[in-house]
Coordinates of C-alpha atoms and ligand atoms in Angstrom, one line a residue:
M1 CA -17.6 -34.7 -39.5
K2 CA -16.3 -37.1 -36.8
R3 CA -17.0 -40.8 -37.1
D4 CA -17.4 -43.4 -34.4
L5 CA -16.5 -47.1 -34.4
V6 CA -19.2 -48.5 -32.1
T7 CA -19.9 -51.6 -34.2
I8 CA -18.6 -53.1 -37.4
L9 CA -21.8 -52.0 -39.1
D10 CA -20.4 -48.4 -38.8
L11 CA -18.0 -49.5 -41.6
G12 CA -18.7 -50.4 -45.2
R13 CA -17.1 -53.5 -46.9
D14 CA -14.4 -51.5 -48.7
E15 CA -13.5 -49.6 -45.5
I16 CA -13.1 -52.9 -43.6
L17 CA -10.8 -54.3 -46.4
G18 CA -9.0 -51.0 -46.6
L19 CA -8.3 -50.9 -42.8
I20 CA -7.0 -54.5 -43.1
E21 CA -4.7 -53.6 -46.0
R22 CA -3.4 -50.6 -44.1
A23 CA -2.8 -52.6 -41.0
I24 CA -0.8 -55.2 -42.9
S25 CA 1.3 -52.5 -44.5
L26 CA 1.9 -50.8 -41.2
K27 CA 3.0 -54.1 -39.8
N28 CA 5.5 -54.6 -42.5
E29 CA 6.7 -50.9 -42.6
Q30 CA 10.1 -50.3 -41.0
S31 CA 9.9 -46.5 -40.9
R32 CA 8.0 -44.8 -38.2
H33 CA 5.8 -41.8 -39.0
A34 CA 3.9 -39.6 -36.6
P35 CA 0.6 -38.6 -38.2
L36 CA -1.0 -38.2 -34.7
A37 CA 1.7 -36.0 -33.2
F38 CA 0.2 -33.7 -30.5
K39 CA -3.0 -35.7 -30.5
T40 CA -4.3 -37.4 -27.3
L41 CA -6.4 -40.5 -26.9
A42 CA -8.5 -41.1 -23.7
L43 CA -9.1 -44.7 -22.8
I44 CA -12.0 -45.2 -20.3
F45 CA -12.1 -48.8 -19.1
E46 CA -14.7 -50.3 -16.7
K47 CA -13.3 -53.8 -17.1
P48 CA -9.8 -55.4 -17.1
S49 CA -7.8 -55.6 -20.3
T50 CA -4.3 -56.7 -21.3
R51 CA -4.3 -56.7 -25.1
T52 CA -6.8 -54.0 -26.0
R53 CA -5.5 -51.4 -23.6
V54 CA -1.8 -52.0 -24.2
S55 CA -2.1 -52.3 -28.0
F56 CA -4.2 -49.1 -28.3
E57 CA -1.7 -47.2 -26.0
V58 CA 1.4 -48.5 -27.9
A59 CA -0.4 -47.8 -31.3
M60 CA -1.0 -44.2 -30.2
Y61 CA 2.6 -43.7 -29.1
Q62 CA 4.0 -45.3 -32.3
L63 CA 1.9 -42.8 -34.3
G64 CA 3.3 -39.9 -32.3
G65 CA 0.4 -39.3 -30.0
N66 CA -0.3 -39.5 -26.3
V67 CA -2.8 -41.4 -24.1
I68 CA -4.7 -40.9 -20.9
F69 CA -5.9 -44.1 -19.3
L70 CA -8.9 -43.8 -17.0
T71 CA -10.9 -46.3 -15.1
K72 CA -14.5 -45.2 -14.5
D73 CA -14.0 -44.9 -10.8
V74 CA -11.3 -42.3 -11.1
T75 CA -13.5 -40.0 -13.0
Q76 CA -16.7 -38.1 -11.9
M77 CA -18.6 -40.8 -13.8
S78 CA -18.3 -42.8 -10.6
R79 CA -20.3 -40.0 -8.8
K80 CA -23.0 -40.0 -11.4
E81 CA -21.8 -37.2 -13.7
P82 CA -24.0 -37.8 -16.8
T83 CA -22.3 -39.6 -19.7
R84 CA -23.5 -36.8 -22.0
D85 CA -21.6 -34.2 -19.9
T86 CA -18.5 -36.3 -19.7
A87 CA -18.6 -36.7 -23.5
R88 CA -18.9 -33.0 -24.1
V89 CA -16.1 -32.1 -21.6
L90 CA -13.6 -34.8 -22.8
S91 CA -14.2 -33.8 -26.4
R92 CA -12.7 -30.4 -25.6
Y93 CA -9.5 -32.0 -24.3
V94 CA -8.8 -35.1 -26.3
D95 CA -8.9 -36.1 -29.9
G96 CA -10.5 -39.6 -29.5
I97 CA -12.0 -41.9 -26.9
V98 CA -11.7 -45.7 -26.6
M99 CA -14.3 -47.1 -24.2
R100 CA -14.6 -50.6 -22.6
T101 CA -17.9 -50.9 -20.7
Y102 CA -20.5 -53.3 -19.4
S103 CA -23.5 -51.6 -20.9
H104 CA -23.3 -51.1 -24.7
S105 CA -25.7 -48.1 -24.4
L106 CA -23.0 -46.2 -22.5
I107 CA -20.7 -46.3 -25.5
E108 CA -23.6 -45.3 -27.8
E109 CA -24.4 -42.3 -25.5
M110 CA -20.7 -41.3 -25.4
A111 CA -20.6 -41.4 -29.2
R112 CA -23.8 -39.4 -29.5
F113 CA -22.7 -36.5 -27.3
S114 CA -18.9 -36.5 -28.1
S115 CA -17.6 -34.4 -30.9
V116 CA -14.5 -36.6 -31.2
P117 CA -14.5 -40.2 -32.4
V118 CA -15.6 -42.8 -29.9
I119 CA -14.2 -46.3 -30.5
N120 CA -15.7 -49.4 -28.8
G121 CA -12.9 -51.3 -27.0
L122 CA -15.5 -54.0 -25.9
S123 CA -19.0 -53.8 -24.5
E124 CA -21.3 -56.6 -23.4
K125 CA -22.8 -56.5 -26.9
Y126 CA -19.9 -56.1 -29.3
H127 CA -16.1 -56.2 -29.6
P128 CA -15.6 -54.7 -33.1
C129 CA -11.9 -53.9 -33.1
Q130 CA -11.2 -57.5 -32.0
V131 CA -13.0 -59.0 -35.0
L132 CA -11.4 -56.4 -37.4
S133 CA -7.9 -57.6 -36.3
D134 CA -9.0 -61.2 -36.5
L135 CA -10.1 -60.6 -40.1
M136 CA -6.6 -59.2 -40.7
T137 CA -5.1 -62.4 -39.3
I138 CA -7.3 -64.5 -41.6
K139 CA -6.2 -62.3 -44.6
E140 CA -2.6 -62.9 -43.7
Y141 CA -2.9 -66.7 -43.3
K142 CA -5.4 -67.4 -46.1
G143 CA -4.8 -64.7 -48.6
E144 CA -8.5 -63.8 -48.8
I145 CA -11.4 -63.7 -46.3
E146 CA -14.4 -63.8 -48.7
G147 CA -15.3 -67.3 -49.8
L148 CA -14.0 -69.0 -46.6
K149 CA -15.9 -71.0 -44.1
V150 CA -15.5 -69.6 -40.6
A151 CA -16.8 -71.5 -37.5
W152 CA -17.6 -70.1 -34.1
I153 CA -17.9 -72.7 -31.3
G154 CA -19.3 -71.6 -28.0
D155 CA -21.0 -68.6 -26.5
G156 CA -23.1 -66.2 -28.6
N157 CA -21.4 -63.3 -26.9
N158 CA -19.9 -59.9 -27.8
V159 CA -17.2 -61.3 -30.0
A160 CA -19.7 -63.7 -31.8
N161 CA -22.0 -60.7 -32.4
S162 CA -19.2 -58.8 -34.0
W163 CA -18.5 -61.8 -36.2
I164 CA -22.1 -61.7 -37.3
N165 CA -21.7 -58.0 -38.2
A166 CA -18.5 -58.9 -40.1
A167 CA -20.5 -61.6 -42.1
I168 CA -23.1 -59.0 -42.9
R169 CA -20.5 -56.7 -44.5
L170 CA -18.2 -59.4 -46.0
D171 CA -19.0 -62.4 -48.1
F172 CA -17.7 -65.4 -46.1
T173 CA -19.8 -68.1 -44.5
L174 CA -20.2 -68.0 -40.7
H175 CA -21.4 -71.1 -38.9
L176 CA -22.1 -70.5 -35.2
A177 CA -22.6 -73.4 -32.9
C178 CA -24.0 -72.3 -29.5
P179 CA -25.8 -74.3 -26.8
N180 CA -29.6 -73.8 -26.6
G181 CA -30.3 -70.5 -24.9
Y182 CA -26.8 -69.1 -25.5
G183 CA -27.0 -68.1 -29.1
P184 CA -27.1 -64.5 -30.4
K185 CA -30.2 -62.6 -29.3
G186 CA -32.3 -59.6 -30.1
D187 CA -31.5 -57.4 -33.1
V188 CA -28.3 -59.3 -33.8
L189 CA -30.2 -62.6 -34.1
E190 CA -32.8 -60.9 -36.4
R191 CA -30.0 -59.7 -38.7
A192 CA -28.3 -63.1 -38.6
K193 CA -31.5 -64.9 -39.6
E194 CA -31.9 -62.6 -42.7
R195 CA -28.5 -63.7 -44.1
R196 CA -27.9 -66.9 -46.1
N197 CA -24.2 -66.8 -45.3
I198 CA -24.8 -67.0 -41.5
I199 CA -25.8 -70.4 -40.2
L200 CA -26.9 -70.9 -36.6
T201 CA -26.8 -74.4 -35.1
N202 CA -26.4 -76.3 -31.9
D203 CA -24.1 -78.8 -33.5
P204 CA -20.4 -78.1 -33.2
I205 CA -19.4 -80.8 -35.7
S206 CA -21.6 -79.4 -38.5
A207 CA -20.2 -75.9 -37.8
I208 CA -16.6 -77.0 -37.8
R209 CA -16.8 -79.5 -40.7
D210 CA -14.4 -78.4 -43.5
A211 CA -13.9 -75.0 -41.9
H212 CA -10.9 -72.9 -42.9
V213 CA -11.0 -70.9 -39.6
V214 CA -12.3 -71.9 -36.2
N215 CA -12.9 -69.4 -33.4
T216 CA -13.8 -69.8 -29.8
D217 CA -13.9 -67.6 -26.7
V218 CA -14.4 -68.0 -23.0
W219 CA -17.7 -69.5 -21.8
V220 CA -17.9 -66.9 -19.0
S221 CA -17.4 -63.4 -20.1
M222 CA -16.4 -60.5 -17.9
G223 CA -19.4 -59.6 -15.7
Q224 CA -21.0 -63.1 -15.9
E225 CA -19.1 -64.6 -13.0
K226 CA -22.3 -65.4 -11.2
E227 CA -23.5 -67.6 -14.1
A228 CA -20.2 -69.5 -14.2
S229 CA -21.2 -72.9 -13.0
K230 CA -24.4 -73.0 -15.0
K231 CA -22.6 -72.0 -18.1
R232 CA -19.8 -74.5 -17.7
Q233 CA -22.5 -77.3 -17.6
A234 CA -24.3 -75.9 -20.6
F235 CA -21.1 -75.6 -22.7
S236 CA -19.4 -78.9 -21.7
S237 CA -19.9 -80.4 -25.2
Y238 CA -18.7 -77.3 -26.9
Q239 CA -15.0 -77.6 -26.1
L240 CA -12.6 -77.0 -28.9
N241 CA -10.5 -80.1 -28.5
E242 CA -8.4 -82.3 -30.8
E243 CA -11.4 -84.6 -31.6
L244 CA -13.6 -81.7 -32.7
L245 CA -10.8 -80.0 -34.6
S246 CA -10.3 -83.2 -36.6
Y247 CA -13.5 -82.4 -38.5
A248 CA -12.1 -79.1 -39.9
R249 CA -9.8 -78.8 -43.0
D250 CA -6.2 -80.0 -42.6
D251 CA -5.0 -76.4 -43.0
V252 CA -7.6 -74.9 -40.5
I253 CA -6.4 -72.0 -38.4
V254 CA -7.5 -71.9 -34.7
M255 CA -8.3 -68.5 -33.3
H256 CA -9.1 -67.2 -29.8
C257 CA -9.2 -63.6 -28.8
L258 CA -7.7 -64.4 -25.4
P259 CA -7.6 -64.6 -22.5
A260 CA -8.2 -68.4 -22.8
H261 CA -9.2 -70.9 -20.2
R262 CA -7.4 -74.0 -21.1
G263 CA -9.4 -77.1 -20.2
E264 CA -12.7 -75.2 -20.6
E265 CA -13.5 -73.8 -24.1
I266 CA -10.2 -75.0 -25.6
T267 CA -7.7 -77.7 -24.7
D268 CA -4.0 -77.0 -24.1
G269 CA -3.2 -79.2 -27.0
V270 CA -5.3 -77.2 -29.4
I271 CA -4.2 -73.8 -28.3
E272 CA -0.5 -74.8 -28.2
G273 CA -0.9 -77.0 -31.4
P274 CA 0.2 -76.5 -35.0
H275 CA -3.1 -74.9 -36.2
S276 CA -3.2 -72.2 -33.5
V277 CA -2.4 -68.6 -34.6
V278 CA -3.5 -67.0 -31.3
F279 CA -0.3 -65.0 -30.6
E280 CA -0.1 -63.6 -34.1
Q281 CA -3.8 -62.8 -33.7
A282 CA -3.0 -60.9 -30.5
E283 CA -0.1 -59.0 -32.1
N284 CA -2.3 -57.9 -35.0
K285 CA -4.5 -55.9 -32.5
L286 CA -1.6 -53.4 -32.4
H287 CA -1.4 -53.0 -36.2
L288 CA -5.1 -52.9 -36.8
H289 CA -5.5 -50.4 -33.9
K290 CA -2.9 -48.2 -35.6
A291 CA -4.9 -48.3 -38.9
V292 CA -8.1 -47.4 -37.0
L293 CA -6.5 -44.5 -35.1
E294 CA -4.9 -43.2 -38.2
A295 CA -8.2 -43.3 -40.1
F296 CA -10.5 -42.0 -37.3
L297 CA -8.3 -39.4 -35.5
K298 CA -6.4 -37.8 -38.4
Ligands
CP1 N1 -8.9 -59.9 -26.6 C1 -9.0 -58.9 -25.7 O1 -9.8 -57.9 -25.9 O2 -8.2 -59.0 -24.7 P1 -8.1 -58.0 -23.4 O3 -9.3 -58.3 -22.6 O4 -6.8 -58.4 -22.7 O5 -8.1 -56.6 -23.9
NVA2 N1 -16.1 -62.4 -24.4 C1 -15.0 -62.0 -23.6 C2 -14.0 -61.3 -24.4 C3 -12.8 -60.9 -23.7 C4 -11.8 -60.2 -24.6 C5 -15.5 -61.0 -22.5 O1 -16.3 -60.2 -22.8 O2 -15.0 -61.2 -21.3

């Protein structure tokens, strides 16, 4: 039975921890093995990507497989071929599909009609693989994930939503500080409100106080360019700067999924400073994606 990775809620607690352990051991492993020899992964991306695309492609090559990278406009999806038909056709050629889309429902529909695993490489609603590799980074730096205080400062966006799902599966405390009107919404908000380990606030200082981990992300996500000036105003007091960071624990780690906009959501001093782990975090996407591909495409 094929399984999809559309949201973190597709995984149980032990599966998440198992993927992280496997990714850490793949990272430290010298020998190469080829469990995905002769397998092919299609990547269908509607939006730009540096890290997710390259790390999935390299992960697939390092596991012995091949990739086909497609933008939506080079396929017949650009001429309105139904997603359900595309899913059924691609399933007969490839062994897995990674999708990056605007609409989350496009990934859900692809997963519903595909007979091979569909992995979410970012939608407007979720970015599950990002948060899985971020959890791996926390595990490496802190030894454990559960029991920690994790702060999210900024937009209640796709990455924040995946952090909420992670806090539903794992027992850490998640404090999200978002401006009014920019917090999580809909079913994600409803789930967050049911959990005592998820705290929603408008106050960045209370969110970051004594945090072990602090996360932020761009104020203007891909596809929101028209809202840029309004959002920059609404988020002006949510910058992760040296002053705000001083409220966290002395051994706090600073995370950002990248790309970052220095001078907006984070200062140059913080992202280049001693607490920042952003490049290790970026590297870990490769290792975690290998663990995901191994588990889902085998
Ligand atoms: N963090 C992340 O998903 O980066 P890309 O947009 O470069 O893939
Ligand atoms: N929230 C950002 C994440 C980029 C990796 C976006 O969707 O553009």
